[in-house]
Coordinates of N, CA and C in Angstrom, one line a residue:
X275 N 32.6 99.3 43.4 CA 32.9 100.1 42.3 C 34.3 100.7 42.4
X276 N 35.0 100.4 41.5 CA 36.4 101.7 41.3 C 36.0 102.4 40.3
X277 N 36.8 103.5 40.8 CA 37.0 104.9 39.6 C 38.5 104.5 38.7
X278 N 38.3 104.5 37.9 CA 39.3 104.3 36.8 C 40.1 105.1 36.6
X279 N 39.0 106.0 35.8 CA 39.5 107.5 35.6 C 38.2 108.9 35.7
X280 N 38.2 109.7 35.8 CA 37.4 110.9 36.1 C 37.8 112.0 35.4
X281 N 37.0 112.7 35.3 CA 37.2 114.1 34.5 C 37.5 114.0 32.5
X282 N 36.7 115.1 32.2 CA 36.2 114.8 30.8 C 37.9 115.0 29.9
X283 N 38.6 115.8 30.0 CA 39.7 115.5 29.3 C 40.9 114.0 29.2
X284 N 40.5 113.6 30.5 CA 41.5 111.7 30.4 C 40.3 110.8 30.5
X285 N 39.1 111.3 30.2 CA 37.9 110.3 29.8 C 37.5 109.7 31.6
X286 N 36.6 109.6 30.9 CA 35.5 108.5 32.2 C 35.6 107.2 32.1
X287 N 36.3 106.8 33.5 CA 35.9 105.0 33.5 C 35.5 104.3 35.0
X288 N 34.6 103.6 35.2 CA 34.1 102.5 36.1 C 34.0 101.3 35.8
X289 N 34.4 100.9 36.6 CA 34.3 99.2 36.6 C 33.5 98.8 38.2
X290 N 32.1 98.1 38.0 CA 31.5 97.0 39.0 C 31.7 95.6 38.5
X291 N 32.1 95.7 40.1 CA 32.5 94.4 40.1 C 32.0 93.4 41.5
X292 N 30.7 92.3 40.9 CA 30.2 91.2 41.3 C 31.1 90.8 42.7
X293 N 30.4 90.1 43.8 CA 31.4 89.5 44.9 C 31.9 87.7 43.9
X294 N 31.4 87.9 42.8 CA 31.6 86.4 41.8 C 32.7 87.0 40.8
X295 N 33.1 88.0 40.5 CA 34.2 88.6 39.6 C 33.8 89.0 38.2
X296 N 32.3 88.9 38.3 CA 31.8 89.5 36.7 C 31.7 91.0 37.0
X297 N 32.1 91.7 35.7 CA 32.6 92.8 35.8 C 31.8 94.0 34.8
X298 N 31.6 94.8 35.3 CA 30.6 95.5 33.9 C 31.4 97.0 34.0
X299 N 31.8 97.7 32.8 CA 32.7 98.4 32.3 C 32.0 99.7 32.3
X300 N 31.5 101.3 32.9 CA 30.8 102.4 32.7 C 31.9 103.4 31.9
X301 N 31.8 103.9 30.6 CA 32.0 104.9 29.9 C 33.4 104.6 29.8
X302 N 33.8 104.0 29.3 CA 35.1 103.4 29.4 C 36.0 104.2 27.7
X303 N 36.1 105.6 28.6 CA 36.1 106.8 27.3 C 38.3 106.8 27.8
X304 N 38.6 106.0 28.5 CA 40.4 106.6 28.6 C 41.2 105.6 28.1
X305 N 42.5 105.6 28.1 CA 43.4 104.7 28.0 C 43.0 103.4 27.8
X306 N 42.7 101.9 26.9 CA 42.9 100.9 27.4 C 43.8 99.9 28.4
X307 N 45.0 100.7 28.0 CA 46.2 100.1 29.0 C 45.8 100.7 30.4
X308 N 45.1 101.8 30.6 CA 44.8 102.6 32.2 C 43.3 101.1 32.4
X309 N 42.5 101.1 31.3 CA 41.4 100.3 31.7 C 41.9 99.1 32.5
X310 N 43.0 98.3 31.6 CA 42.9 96.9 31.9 C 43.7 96.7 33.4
X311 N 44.9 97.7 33.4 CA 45.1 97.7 35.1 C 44.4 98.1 36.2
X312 N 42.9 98.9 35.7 CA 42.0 99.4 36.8 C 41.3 98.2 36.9
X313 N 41.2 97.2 36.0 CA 40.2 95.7 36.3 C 41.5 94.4 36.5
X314 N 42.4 94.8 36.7 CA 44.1 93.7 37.0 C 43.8 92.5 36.4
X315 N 43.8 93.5 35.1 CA 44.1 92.6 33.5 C 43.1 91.1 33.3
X316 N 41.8 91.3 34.0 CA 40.9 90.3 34.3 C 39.9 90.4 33.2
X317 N 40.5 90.7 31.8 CA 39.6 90.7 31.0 C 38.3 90.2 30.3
X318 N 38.8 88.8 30.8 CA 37.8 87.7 30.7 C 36.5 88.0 31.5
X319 N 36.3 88.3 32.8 CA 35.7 88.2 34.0 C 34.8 89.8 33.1
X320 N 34.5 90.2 32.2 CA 33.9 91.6 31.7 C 32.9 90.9 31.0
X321 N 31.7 91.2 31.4 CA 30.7 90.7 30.9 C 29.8 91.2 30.2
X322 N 29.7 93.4 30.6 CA 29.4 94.1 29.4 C 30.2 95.3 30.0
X323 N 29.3 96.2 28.9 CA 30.6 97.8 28.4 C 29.2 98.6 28.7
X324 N 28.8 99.2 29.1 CA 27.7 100.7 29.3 C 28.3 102.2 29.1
X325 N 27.7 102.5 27.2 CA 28.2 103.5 26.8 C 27.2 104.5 27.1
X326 N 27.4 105.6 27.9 CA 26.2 106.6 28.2 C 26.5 107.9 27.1
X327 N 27.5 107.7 26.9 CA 27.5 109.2 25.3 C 28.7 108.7 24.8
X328 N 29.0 110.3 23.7 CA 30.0 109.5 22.7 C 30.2 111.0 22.3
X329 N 31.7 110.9 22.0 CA 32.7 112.1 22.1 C 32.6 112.5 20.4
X330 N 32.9 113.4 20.1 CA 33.4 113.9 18.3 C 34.5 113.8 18.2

C-alpha cells in the first residue's frame, strides 16, 4: 500500500498495488497530477477506484 496523500484538507489517497502491477485507487479525493506520480504514471495498470464518501 502507499499513502498518497492524508488528511481531509489535501484529500485522501491510496493506491494497492498487486505483486502483478494491478492497482486499485482508495478515496482518491487530491490532486490528479499528486495521484498519477504516487502510481509512476502507471495508469493503465488501475483496475478500479473505491469511493468511501463524497465531499460538498
Amino acid at each position: 500500500m502507499r499513502v498518497i496523500s492524508t488528511g481531509s484538507t489535501k484529500g485522501n489517497c491510496y493506491a494497492l498495488q498487486s505483486s502483478t502491477g494491478e492497482i486499485v485507487l482508495l478515496d482518491c479525493g487530491c490532486n490528479y497530477k499528486k495521484i498519477l506520480r504516487g502510481i509512476d504514471y502507471q495508469i493503465s495498470n488501475v483496475e478500479a477506484v473505491l469511493l468511501s464518501h463524497e465531499h460538498g
